């Protein structure tokens, strides 16, 4: 290794560490603040206590919001996976005219800001006298998250050897046996990965939810946004910490069950 | 089981890939479909397995006409070029897969899978995943997976392609021994003429969607019936001659009989031409323009004044008397020359 290479490696290492620090520091600061004893947000935190977590659990509105968000995320995940997996199969394995156009159309919402999707669905729904509600959030969120599911599953399917299906049928299996025993087990890591990403996105997305959620049943993200505006107590930090913990848990479960490297498609 | 293909036609769009192919394979016979890529040999094999439906003609296995039967009802063993082993299943599960989808009990299918793995010498690899096997082992798993169902016919699509040269020859010999031991009718597809000559009882040489010739390895090698067959199997001198009145002249003083009249091609294998010192007068001969040692033989190119030189393969002992620039005489026994029609007329 030459001297220039060595200097290059050190510079690259420093830049990488600095970037990593920038990425992780905001989360670390939020988590630290949530353990403060004081009534106000400040860093470094003073003292150590769980008082804001206890206070958080005492607020019915926040608990209700969390339940709403869980409900929205669960339905969105189910719908996005059902539609996304079916679409991915049709778009990769199917042979029909306009396949490329349909692919572009299905994946398009990813290019749009969530806000645009939220407003579009709001206006569209109003036209049919369908107003802001959990159902509307779920519909909008499904549209918004569908590209994640479609793309992940498509990427997996594209590298799947179609002769495996032929081999299975040649060995006497029916089409449905082949699908259940050969195709699905190999697509499963992508489906689980897509499910996890959609769930996390649907749980904490605000741009879509802000326009489509009912004021009587706000999702957690909208509730948090309101809290930040009208209440500057560390309860906001405590809530953020819990959300970070929640996302972390999902990632750990994912890594344990299928391995994170298998999501890299 | 006996396999009968009658007048199979297949189109891919405007592309006529199989043109009225006929093929008859006896019980227990090992047949190779040999031809260059794009000649339709794999398509013909896939029609047999049911992965492609022919546009015309019929396919029978044993007494049953299976032309329109779905592949999962044919009980035909197919070994893919890529082997197509299921990556998420172990070797035993791969081999037992065909039994599992037929709802054979687990104990029974593990036992039968292990028996078949023993047949191919892989009984100790049952718990491994395919990714952890060598190419030769994967091929044997693919074979076992097909054989465990006791199929009526075994079909292999370029099954030796992925193996390195040395292992390939060993596996070819092993395959021939295995299918003869099991007694199963087998049809292989290959573009490798050495492989076809090594393993087959009979070879069907295919060209542009047709079966040009069907015969034992020595028949198709020694008595090719088209210029394409002669050129594709081994090397051959293709000499353009005119035949008149039932005979033609290969070179001055060398006449052979011919069943065709008009423009024909005389097929002469390089090893059938004999070199000698030129004698006075004008016999068939020319000047050596090139020579190279090919293991036990020497290959010469001799300029006889035609547009292409005549290639001659001589034993190393005796052949080493000649070198580039020498004038030599060529001799040929009439039974070693074979007369075929040029390609255009053959079709």
Coordinates of C-alpha atoms in Angstrom, one line a residue:
Chain A
X1 CA 0.0 0.0 0.0
X2 CA 1.5 3.4 -1.1
X3 CA 1.6 6.5 1.0
X4 CA -1.2 8.1 -1.0
X5 CA -3.4 5.1 -0.5
X6 CA -2.8 5.3 3.2
X7 CA -3.8 9.0 3.4
X8 CA -6.8 8.3 1.3
X9 CA -7.9 5.5 3.6
X10 CA -7.6 7.8 6.7
X11 CA -9.5 10.6 5.0
X12 CA -12.3 8.2 3.8
X13 CA -12.5 6.7 7.3
X14 CA -12.8 10.2 8.9
X15 CA -15.6 11.2 6.4
X16 CA -17.4 8.0 7.0
X17 CA -17.3 8.4 10.8
X18 CA -18.4 12.0 10.6
X19 CA -21.3 11.0 8.4
X20 CA -22.3 8.2 10.7
X21 CA -22.2 10.6 13.6
X22 CA -24.4 13.1 11.8
X23 CA -26.9 10.3 11.2
X24 CA -27.0 8.9 14.6
X25 CA -26.6 12.0 16.9
X26 CA -30.1 13.5 16.5
X27 CA -31.6 10.2 17.7
X28 CA -29.1 9.9 20.6
X29 CA -29.9 13.5 21.7
X30 CA -33.6 12.8 21.6
X31 CA -33.3 9.6 23.6
X32 CA -31.0 11.4 26.1
X33 CA -33.5 14.3 26.5
X34 CA -36.4 11.9 27.2
X35 CA -34.7 10.8 30.5
X36 CA -34.5 14.4 31.9
X37 CA -36.0 15.4 35.3
X38 CA -36.8 18.9 34.2
X39 CA -40.0 20.4 32.7
X40 CA -38.3 21.7 29.6
X41 CA -36.4 20.4 26.7
X42 CA -32.6 21.0 27.1
X43 CA -29.4 19.3 26.2
X44 CA -27.5 17.9 28.0
X45 CA -30.4 16.6 30.1
X46 CA -30.4 17.3 33.8
X47 CA -30.8 14.4 36.2
X48 CA -32.2 11.0 35.2
X49 CA -35.8 9.8 35.5
X50 CA -38.6 7.9 33.8
X51 CA -41.2 10.6 34.7
X52 CA -41.9 11.6 31.1
X53 CA -42.5 7.9 30.1
X54 CA -44.9 7.5 33.0
X55 CA -46.6 10.7 32.1
X56 CA -46.8 9.6 28.4
X57 CA -48.6 6.4 29.4
X58 CA -51.1 8.4 31.5
X59 CA -52.3 10.4 28.5
X60 CA -55.3 8.6 26.9
X61 CA -55.1 10.6 23.7
X62 CA -51.6 9.4 23.0
X63 CA -52.4 5.8 23.8
X64 CA -55.4 6.1 21.5
X65 CA -53.3 7.6 18.7
X66 CA -50.8 4.7 19.0
X67 CA -53.6 2.2 18.7
X68 CA -54.9 4.0 15.6
X69 CA -51.5 4.0 14.1
X70 CA -51.0 0.3 14.8
X71 CA -54.4 -0.4 13.2
X72 CA -53.5 1.8 10.1
X73 CA -50.1 0.2 9.7
X74 CA -51.5 -3.4 10.0
X75 CA -54.2 -2.9 7.4
X76 CA -51.9 -1.0 5.1
X77 CA -49.3 -3.8 5.4
X78 CA -51.8 -6.5 4.5
X79 CA -53.3 -4.5 1.6
X80 CA -49.9 -3.4 0.2
X81 CA -48.6 -7.0 0.4
X82 CA -51.6 -8.6 -1.2
X83 CA -51.6 -6.0 -4.1
X84 CA -47.9 -5.7 -4.3
X85 CA -47.0 -9.4 -4.4
X86 CA -49.8 -10.1 -7.0
X87 CA -48.7 -7.1 -9.1
X88 CA -45.0 -8.1 -8.9
X89 CA -45.8 -11.6 -10.2
X90 CA -47.8 -10.3 -13.0
X91 CA -45.2 -7.7 -13.9
X92 CA -42.3 -10.0 -13.8
X93 CA -43.7 -13.3 -15.0
X94 CA -46.7 -12.1 -17.1
X95 CA -46.5 -11.4 -20.8
X96 CA -49.0 -8.8 -21.8
X97 CA -48.9 -5.6 -23.8
X98 CA -48.2 -2.5 -21.9
X99 CA -46.3 -4.3 -19.1
X100 CA -43.7 -1.6 -18.9
X101 CA -46.3 1.1 -18.7
X102 CA -48.2 -0.6 -15.9
X103 CA -44.9 -1.1 -14.0
X104 CA -44.1 2.6 -14.3
X105 CA -47.7 3.4 -13.2
X106 CA -47.6 1.1 -10.1
X107 CA -44.2 2.4 -9.0
X108 CA -45.0 6.1 -9.7
X109 CA -46.3 7.0 -6.2
X110 CA -42.8 6.6 -5.0
X111 CA -41.8 9.7 -7.0
X112 CA -44.6 11.8 -5.6
X113 CA -44.4 13.7 -2.3
X114 CA -46.6 12.0 0.3
X115 CA -48.4 15.4 0.6
X116 CA -49.5 15.3 -3.0
X117 CA -50.9 11.8 -2.6
X118 CA -52.7 12.8 0.7
X119 CA -54.3 15.9 -0.9
X120 CA -55.2 14.0 -4.1
X121 CA -57.0 11.3 -2.1
X122 CA -58.7 13.9 0.1
X123 CA -60.2 15.7 -2.9
X124 CA -61.0 12.6 -4.7
X125 CA -62.8 11.1 -1.7
X126 CA -64.7 14.4 -1.1
X127 CA -66.1 14.1 -4.6
X128 CA -67.8 10.9 -3.5
X129 CA -68.7 12.2 -0.1
X130 CA -66.0 10.1 1.5
X131 CA -64.2 12.1 4.2
X132 CA -61.1 11.9 6.4
X133 CA -61.1 8.7 8.4
X134 CA -58.9 5.7 9.3
X135 CA -60.2 4.1 6.1
X136 CA -59.0 7.0 4.0
X137 CA -55.5 7.0 5.7
X138 CA -55.3 3.3 4.9
X139 CA -56.2 3.8 1.3
X140 CA -53.8 6.6 0.8
X141 CA -51.0 4.9 2.7
X142 CA -51.5 1.7 0.6
X143 CA -51.1 3.7 -2.5
X144 CA -48.0 5.4 -1.0
X145 CA -46.4 2.2 0.2
X146 CA -47.3 -0.1 -2.7
X147 CA -44.1 0.8 -4.7
X148 CA -41.9 -0.5 -1.8
X149 CA -43.6 -3.8 -1.8
X150 CA -43.8 -4.1 -5.6
X151 CA -40.1 -3.2 -6.1
X152 CA -38.7 -5.5 -3.4
X153 CA -40.7 -8.5 -4.6
X154 CA -40.1 -7.8 -8.3
X155 CA -36.3 -7.6 -7.6
X156 CA -36.4 -11.0 -5.9
X157 CA -38.6 -12.6 -8.6
X158 CA -36.4 -11.2 -11.4
X159 CA -33.4 -13.2 -10.2
X160 CA -35.5 -16.4 -9.5
X161 CA -34.7 -19.1 -12.1
X162 CA -38.0 -19.9 -13.9
X163 CA -36.7 -23.3 -14.8
X164 CA -37.2 -24.2 -11.1
X165 CA -40.9 -24.0 -11.8
X166 CA -40.6 -26.2 -14.9
X167 CA -38.5 -28.7 -12.9
X168 CA -41.2 -28.8 -10.3
X169 CA -44.0 -29.4 -12.8
X170 CA -41.9 -31.9 -14.6
X171 CA -41.6 -33.8 -11.4
X172 CA -45.4 -34.1 -11.2
X173 CA -46.4 -31.0 -9.1
X174 CA -49.5 -29.0 -10.0
X175 CA -49.2 -25.3 -10.5
X176 CA -50.5 -24.5 -7.0
X177 CA -48.1 -27.0 -5.5
X178 CA -45.2 -25.4 -7.4
X179 CA -46.3 -22.0 -6.2
X180 CA -46.5 -23.0 -2.5
X181 CA -43.5 -25.3 -2.3
X182 CA -41.0 -23.8 -4.7
X183 CA -41.8 -20.2 -5.7
X184 CA -43.2 -18.7 -2.4
X185 CA -40.4 -20.0 -0.1
X186 CA -37.9 -18.3 -2.2
X187 CA -39.9 -15.0 -2.5
X188 CA -40.7 -15.0 1.2
X189 CA -37.6 -13.0 2.4
X190 CA -38.6 -10.2 0.1
X191 CA -42.2 -10.4 1.2
X192 CA -41.3 -10.2 4.9
X193 CA -38.8 -7.4 4.2
X194 CA -41.4 -5.5 2.2
X195 CA -43.9 -6.0 5.0
X196 CA -41.6 -4.6 7.6
X197 CA -40.7 -1.5 5.6
X198 CA -44.4 -0.9 4.7
X199 CA -45.4 -1.3 8.4
X200 CA -42.8 1.1 9.7
X201 CA -43.5 3.6 6.9
X202 CA -47.3 3.4 7.5
X203 CA -46.8 3.7 11.2
X204 CA -44.8 6.9 11.3
X205 CA -45.6 8.6 8.0
X206 CA -47.0 12.1 8.6
X207 CA -47.2 13.8 5.1
X208 CA -50.0 11.4 3.9
X209 CA -51.7 11.1 7.3
X210 CA -51.9 14.8 7.9
X211 CA -54.4 15.3 5.1
X212 CA -56.3 12.1 5.3
X213 CA -56.8 11.4 9.0
X214 CA -59.8 12.3 10.9
X215 CA -59.4 15.0 13.7
X216 CA -61.2 12.6 16.1
X217 CA -58.9 9.7 15.5
X218 CA -55.4 11.1 14.9
X219 CA -52.5 8.7 14.1
X220 CA -49.5 9.0 16.4
X221 CA -47.4 10.9 13.9
X222 CA -50.1 13.7 13.6
X223 CA -50.6 13.7 17.4
X224 CA -46.8 14.1 17.9
X225 CA -46.8 16.9 15.4
X226 CA -49.5 18.7 17.4
X227 CA -47.7 18.1 20.6
X228 CA -44.5 19.7 19.3
X229 CA -46.5 22.7 18.3
X230 CA -48.4 23.3 21.5
X231 CA -46.5 21.5 24.2
X232 CA -42.7 21.8 24.4
X233 CA -42.3 19.3 27.3
X234 CA -39.9 16.4 27.1
X235 CA -42.9 14.1 26.7
X236 CA -42.3 14.6 22.9
X237 CA -38.8 13.2 23.3
X238 CA -40.1 10.3 25.3
X239 CA -42.6 9.4 22.6
X240 CA -39.8 9.7 19.9
X241 CA -37.6 7.4 22.0
X242 CA -40.4 4.8 22.1
X243 CA -40.8 5.0 18.3
X244 CA -37.1 4.5 17.8
X245 CA -37.2 1.5 20.1
X246 CA -40.2 0.1 18.2
X247 CA -38.5 0.4 14.8
X248 CA -35.3 -1.1 16.2
X249 CA -37.2 -4.1 17.5
X250 CA -38.8 -4.7 14.1
X251 CA -35.4 -4.6 12.5
X252 CA -33.9 -7.0 15.1
X253 CA -36.8 -9.5 14.6
X254 CA -36.3 -9.2 10.8
X255 CA -32.5 -9.7 11.0
X256 CA -33.0 -12.8 13.3
X257 CA -35.7 -14.4 11.1
X258 CA -34.4 -13.9 7.5
X259 CA -31.1 -12.0 7.8
X260 CA -30.7 -8.4 6.8
X261 CA -28.3 -9.3 3.9
X262 CA -31.1 -11.1 2.2
X263 CA -33.1 -7.9 2.0
X264 CA -30.4 -6.4 -0.2
X265 CA -32.0 -7.0 -3.5
Chain B
X1 CA -40.5 -47.4 -22.9
X2 CA -40.9 -46.9 -26.6
X3 CA -41.0 -43.3 -27.8
X4 CA -42.5 -42.3 -31.1
X5 CA -42.5 -38.8 -32.6
X6 CA -44.3 -38.3 -35.9
X7 CA -44.1 -35.2 -38.0
X8 CA -43.6 -32.6 -35.2
X9 CA -43.9 -29.0 -36.3
X10 CA -43.1 -26.0 -34.1
X11 CA -43.2 -22.3 -34.8
X12 CA -41.9 -19.5 -32.5
X13 CA -43.6 -16.6 -34.2
X14 CA -42.4 -16.5 -37.8
X15 CA -39.5 -18.9 -36.9
X16 CA -40.1 -22.5 -38.1
X17 CA -37.9 -24.3 -35.4
X18 CA -39.1 -27.9 -36.0
X19 CA -39.9 -29.0 -39.5
X20 CA -41.8 -32.3 -39.6
X21 CA -39.4 -34.2 -37.3
X22 CA -39.8 -38.0 -37.0
X23 CA -38.0 -40.0 -34.3
X24 CA -38.5 -43.5 -33.1
X25 CA -36.7 -44.7 -30.0
X26 CA -36.7 -48.3 -28.7
X27 CA -37.2 -49.4 -25.1
X28 CA -33.9 -49.0 -23.2
X29 CA -32.1 -47.2 -26.0
X30 CA -29.8 -44.2 -25.5
X31 CA -30.3 -41.6 -28.2
X32 CA -28.6 -38.3 -28.7
X33 CA -30.0 -35.3 -30.5
X34 CA -26.9 -33.6 -31.9
X35 CA -26.7 -30.3 -33.7
X36 CA -25.5 -26.7 -33.5
X37 CA -27.2 -24.2 -31.3
X38 CA -30.5 -23.1 -32.8
X39 CA -31.1 -26.3 -34.7
X40 CA -34.2 -27.1 -32.7
X41 CA -32.9 -30.0 -30.6
X42 CA -33.8 -28.5 -27.2
X43 CA -37.2 -27.6 -28.5
X44 CA -37.8 -31.2 -29.7
X45 CA -36.8 -32.4 -26.2
X46 CA -39.1 -29.9 -24.5
X47 CA -42.0 -31.1 -26.8
X48 CA -41.3 -34.6 -25.4
X49 CA -41.4 -33.4 -21.8
X50 CA -44.5 -31.3 -22.5
X51 CA -42.9 -27.9 -21.7
X52 CA -43.7 -26.9 -25.3
X53 CA -46.7 -27.9 -27.3
X54 CA -46.1 -28.8 -31.0
X55 CA -48.1 -27.0 -33.7
X56 CA -48.5 -30.3 -35.6
X57 CA -47.6 -33.9 -35.4
X58 CA -47.8 -36.3 -32.4
X59 CA -45.8 -37.6 -29.5
X60 CA -46.3 -41.1 -28.1
X61 CA -44.7 -42.7 -25.1
X62 CA -45.3 -46.4 -24.8
X63 CA -48.9 -46.9 -26.0
X64 CA -50.1 -43.5 -25.0
X65 CA -50.4 -40.5 -27.2
X66 CA -49.2 -37.7 -24.9
X67 CA -49.1 -34.8 -27.5
X68 CA -51.4 -32.6 -25.5
X69 CA -50.8 -34.0 -22.0
X70 CA -49.5 -31.5 -19.4
X71 CA -45.9 -32.1 -18.2
X72 CA -46.9 -33.1 -14.7
X73 CA -49.0 -36.0 -16.0
X74 CA -46.3 -37.5 -18.4
X75 CA -44.0 -39.1 -15.9
X76 CA -41.0 -38.1 -17.9
X77 CA -37.6 -37.4 -16.1
X78 CA -36.0 -34.2 -17.2
X79 CA -32.5 -33.1 -16.3
X80 CA -31.9 -29.4 -17.0
X81 CA -28.8 -27.8 -18.3
X82 CA -28.6 -25.7 -15.1
X83 CA -29.9 -28.8 -13.1
X84 CA -32.6 -26.6 -11.6
X85 CA -32.1 -28.0 -8.1
X86 CA -34.4 -26.3 -5.5
X87 CA -32.0 -24.1 -3.5
X88 CA -34.1 -24.1 -0.3
X89 CA -34.4 -27.8 -0.1
X90 CA -31.7 -30.3 1.0
X91 CA -30.5 -33.1 -1.3
X92 CA -32.9 -35.6 0.2
X93 CA -35.8 -33.2 0.0
X94 CA -34.9 -32.4 -3.6
X95 CA -34.8 -36.0 -4.6
X96 CA -38.0 -36.8 -2.6
X97 CA -39.8 -33.8 -4.1
X98 CA -41.6 -35.7 -6.8
X99 CA -42.8 -38.2 -4.2
X100 CA -43.9 -35.5 -1.8
X101 CA -46.2 -33.9 -4.3
X102 CA -47.7 -37.3 -4.9
X103 CA -48.4 -37.5 -1.2
X104 CA -46.0 -40.4 -0.5
X105 CA -45.4 -40.6 3.3
X106 CA -42.3 -39.0 4.6
X107 CA -40.6 -42.2 5.8
X108 CA -41.2 -43.9 2.5
X109 CA -39.9 -41.0 0.4
X110 CA -36.8 -40.5 2.5
X111 CA -36.1 -44.2 2.1
X112 CA -36.6 -44.2 -1.6
X113 CA -34.6 -40.9 -2.0
X114 CA -31.7 -42.5 -0.1
X115 CA -31.8 -45.6 -2.2
X116 CA -31.6 -43.5 -5.4
X117 CA -28.9 -41.4 -4.0
X118 CA -26.9 -44.6 -3.3
X119 CA -27.4 -45.5 -7.0
X120 CA -25.6 -42.3 -8.0
X121 CA -23.1 -42.5 -5.1
X122 CA -24.2 -39.6 -3.0
X123 CA -25.8 -41.3 0.0
X124 CA -23.6 -39.3 2.5
X125 CA -24.7 -35.9 1.1
X126 CA -28.4 -36.2 1.9
X127 CA -28.5 -33.3 4.4
X128 CA -26.6 -30.8 2.3
X129 CA -28.0 -27.9 0.4
X130 CA -27.3 -27.8 -3.4
X131 CA -25.2 -24.7 -3.1
X132 CA -22.7 -26.8 -1.0
X133 CA -22.2 -29.4 -3.7
X134 CA -19.8 -29.5 -6.7
X135 CA -21.0 -29.3 -10.2
X136 CA -20.7 -33.1 -10.8
X137 CA -22.5 -33.8 -7.5
X138 CA -25.3 -31.4 -8.4
X139 CA -25.7 -33.2 -11.7
X140 CA -26.0 -36.5 -10.0
X141 CA -28.6 -35.1 -7.6
X142 CA -30.6 -33.9 -10.6
X143 CA -30.3 -37.4 -12.1
X144 CA -31.4 -39.0 -8.9
X145 CA -34.4 -36.6 -8.6
X146 CA -35.6 -37.7 -12.0
X147 CA -34.9 -41.4 -11.6
X148 CA -36.5 -41.8 -8.2
X149 CA -40.0 -41.5 -9.9
X150 CA -39.1 -44.4 -12.2
X151 CA -40.0 -42.3 -15.2
X152 CA -40.9 -43.9 -18.6
X153 CA -38.3 -41.8 -20.3
X154 CA -35.2 -39.9 -19.1
X155 CA -34.5 -36.6 -21.0
X156 CA -31.2 -34.7 -20.5
X157 CA -30.7 -31.2 -21.9
X158 CA -27.0 -30.4 -22.4
X159 CA -26.5 -31.9 -19.0
X160 CA -22.7 -32.0 -19.2
X161 CA -22.1 -28.4 -20.3
X162 CA -21.4 -26.9 -16.9
X163 CA -18.7 -29.5 -16.0
X164 CA -15.0 -29.1 -16.7
X165 CA -13.5 -31.1 -19.5
X166 CA -12.1 -34.0 -17.5
X167 CA -15.1 -34.5 -15.3
X168 CA -17.3 -34.3 -18.3
X169 CA -15.9 -37.4 -19.9
X170 CA -16.0 -39.3 -16.6
X171 CA -19.7 -38.3 -16.1
X172 CA -20.6 -39.2 -19.6
X173 CA -19.2 -42.7 -19.2
X174 CA -20.9 -42.9 -15.8
X175 CA -24.3 -41.8 -17.2
X176 CA -24.1 -44.4 -19.9
X177 CA -23.4 -47.2 -17.4
X178 CA -26.1 -45.9 -15.1
X179 CA -29.0 -45.7 -17.6
X180 CA -28.0 -49.1 -19.0
X181 CA -28.1 -50.6 -15.5
X182 CA -31.5 -49.0 -14.9
X183 CA -32.6 -50.0 -18.4
X184 CA -34.4 -46.7 -19.0
X185 CA -35.1 -45.2 -22.4
X186 CA -32.9 -42.0 -22.6
X187 CA -32.7 -39.1 -24.9
X188 CA -29.9 -36.5 -24.6
X189 CA -29.4 -33.2 -26.3
X190 CA -25.9 -31.9 -27.0
X191 CA -23.9 -29.8 -29.5
X192 CA -20.8 -31.7 -28.5
X193 CA -20.0 -34.4 -31.1
X194 CA -17.5 -36.2 -28.9
X195 CA -20.2 -36.6 -26.2
X196 CA -22.7 -37.9 -28.8
X197 CA -20.1 -40.5 -30.0
X198 CA -19.2 -41.5 -26.5
X199 CA -22.6 -42.1 -24.9
X200 CA -25.1 -42.9 -27.6
X201 CA -26.6 -46.1 -29.1
X202 CA -27.8 -44.0 -31.9
X203 CA -27.3 -40.3 -32.9
X204 CA -29.9 -38.1 -34.5
X205 CA -28.1 -35.2 -36.3
X206 CA -30.3 -32.1 -36.5
X207 CA -29.9 -29.1 -38.7
X208 CA -32.3 -26.2 -39.2
X209 CA -35.2 -27.9 -37.5
X210 CA -34.8 -31.2 -39.3
X211 CA -33.3 -34.6 -38.4
X212 CA -30.7 -34.9 -41.2
X213 CA -29.6 -38.4 -40.3
X214 CA -30.2 -41.0 -37.6
X215 CA -27.8 -43.9 -37.0
X216 CA -25.3 -45.5 -34.8
X217 CA -22.2 -43.4 -34.0
X218 CA -20.1 -45.3 -36.6
X219 CA -22.8 -45.1 -39.2
X220 CA -23.2 -41.3 -39.0
X221 CA -19.4 -40.9 -38.8
X222 CA -18.5 -43.2 -41.7
X223 CA -21.6 -42.9 -43.9
X224 CA -22.8 -39.3 -43.5
X225 CA -25.8 -38.7 -45.8
X226 CA -25.5 -34.9 -46.0
X227 CA -22.5 -32.5 -46.2
X228 CA -23.7 -30.9 -43.0
X229 CA -23.6 -34.2 -41.1
X230 CA -20.1 -34.9 -42.5
X231 CA -18.8 -31.5 -41.5
X232 CA -20.4 -31.4 -38.1
X233 CA -19.1 -34.8 -36.9
X234 CA -15.3 -34.7 -36.9
X235 CA -13.5 -33.1 -39.7
X236 CA -14.1 -33.9 -43.4
X237 CA -12.8 -32.8 -46.8
X238 CA -15.8 -31.8 -48.8
X239 CA -14.8 -32.0 -52.5
X240 CA -17.1 -30.6 -55.2
X241 CA -17.3 -32.9 -58.1
X242 CA -19.5 -33.7 -61.1
X243 CA -21.0 -37.2 -61.3
X244 CA -21.9 -38.6 -64.7
X245 CA -23.2 -42.0 -65.7
X246 CA -23.0 -43.4 -62.2
X247 CA -19.4 -42.5 -61.4
X248 CA -17.2 -39.6 -60.7
X249 CA -13.5 -38.8 -60.5
X250 CA -12.1 -37.8 -57.1
X251 CA -8.7 -37.1 -58.5
X252 CA -6.8 -38.1 -61.6
X253 CA -7.0 -41.9 -61.7
X254 CA -9.4 -42.3 -58.7
X255 CA -12.9 -43.1 -59.8
X256 CA -15.7 -44.0 -57.5
X257 CA -19.3 -44.9 -58.1
X258 CA -22.2 -42.5 -57.3
X259 CA -25.9 -42.9 -57.2
X260 CA -26.5 -39.2 -58.0
X261 CA -25.8 -37.4 -61.2
X262 CA -24.8 -33.8 -61.6
X263 CA -23.0 -31.6 -58.9
X264 CA -22.2 -33.6 -55.8
X265 CA -20.0 -33.4 -52.8
X266 CA -17.5 -36.2 -52.0
X267 CA -16.9 -36.6 -48.3
X268 CA -13.4 -37.9 -47.4
X269 CA -12.2 -38.2 -43.8
X270 CA -8.6 -36.9 -43.4
X271 CA -7.5 -40.2 -41.8
X272 CA -8.7 -42.2 -44.9
X273 CA -6.3 -40.4 -47.3
X274 CA -2.9 -42.0 -47.8
X275 CA 0.2 -40.1 -48.6
X276 CA 3.1 -41.5 -50.7
X277 CA 6.1 -40.3 -52.7
X278 CA 4.9 -38.9 -56.1
X279 CA 5.5 -41.2 -59.1
X280 CA 6.0 -40.1 -62.6
X281 CA 2.8 -39.0 -64.6
X282 CA -0.1 -37.0 -63.2
X283 CA -1.8 -38.8 -60.4
X284 CA -3.8 -37.1 -57.6
X285 CA -1.5 -35.0 -55.5
X286 CA 0.0 -31.7 -54.6
X287 CA 2.3 -29.7 -52.4
X288 CA 2.3 -29.8 -48.6
X289 CA 1.5 -26.2 -47.4
X290 CA 1.0 -26.9 -43.6
X291 CA 1.7 -29.6 -41.1
X292 CA 1.1 -29.9 -37.3
X293 CA 1.5 -32.7 -34.8
X294 CA -1.8 -33.8 -33.2
X295 CA -0.8 -36.2 -30.5
X296 CA -0.4 -39.6 -32.2
X297 CA -1.0 -38.2 -35.7
X298 CA 0.3 -35.5 -38.0
X299 CA -2.2 -33.3 -39.9
X300 CA -1.2 -32.1 -43.3
X301 CA -2.8 -29.6 -45.7
X302 CA -2.1 -30.3 -49.3
X303 CA -2.7 -27.8 -52.1
X304 CA -4.1 -29.8 -55.0
X305 CA -4.9 -26.7 -57.1
X306 CA -8.5 -26.6 -55.8
X307 CA -9.9 -23.6 -53.8
X308 CA -9.5 -25.5 -50.6
X309 CA -6.6 -27.6 -49.5
X310 CA -7.1 -31.4 -48.9
X311 CA -6.6 -32.3 -45.2
X312 CA -4.8 -35.5 -44.4
X313 CA -4.2 -37.2 -41.1
X314 CA -1.3 -39.6 -41.0
X315 CA 0.1 -41.8 -38.2
X316 CA 3.1 -40.0 -36.7
X317 CA 5.3 -43.0 -37.7
X318 CA 5.6 -42.8 -41.4
X319 CA 4.0 -39.3 -41.7
X320 CA 7.2 -37.7 -40.3
X321 CA 8.9 -38.4 -43.6
X322 CA 7.1 -35.5 -45.2
X323 CA 7.5 -31.8 -44.5
X324 CA 6.1 -28.5 -45.8
X325 CA 7.0 -27.9 -49.4
X326 CA 7.2 -31.6 -50.4
X327 CA 5.2 -32.9 -53.4
X328 CA 3.1 -35.9 -52.4
X329 CA 0.7 -38.3 -54.1
X330 CA -2.7 -38.9 -52.5
X331 CA -4.5 -42.3 -52.5
X332 CA -7.9 -43.3 -51.4
X333 CA -9.8 -46.5 -51.1
X334 CA -13.2 -46.2 -52.9
X335 CA -15.1 -47.5 -49.9
X336 CA -13.8 -44.6 -47.7
X337 CA -15.4 -41.9 -49.9
X338 CA -19.0 -41.0 -49.5
X339 CA -21.1 -39.1 -52.1
X340 CA -23.7 -36.6 -50.9
X341 CA -25.8 -33.9 -52.5
X342 CA -24.9 -30.3 -51.9
X343 CA -26.9 -28.7 -49.1
X344 CA -29.3 -26.7 -51.3
X345 CA -30.5 -29.8 -53.1
X346 CA -30.6 -31.9 -50.0
X347 CA -33.5 -29.9 -48.6

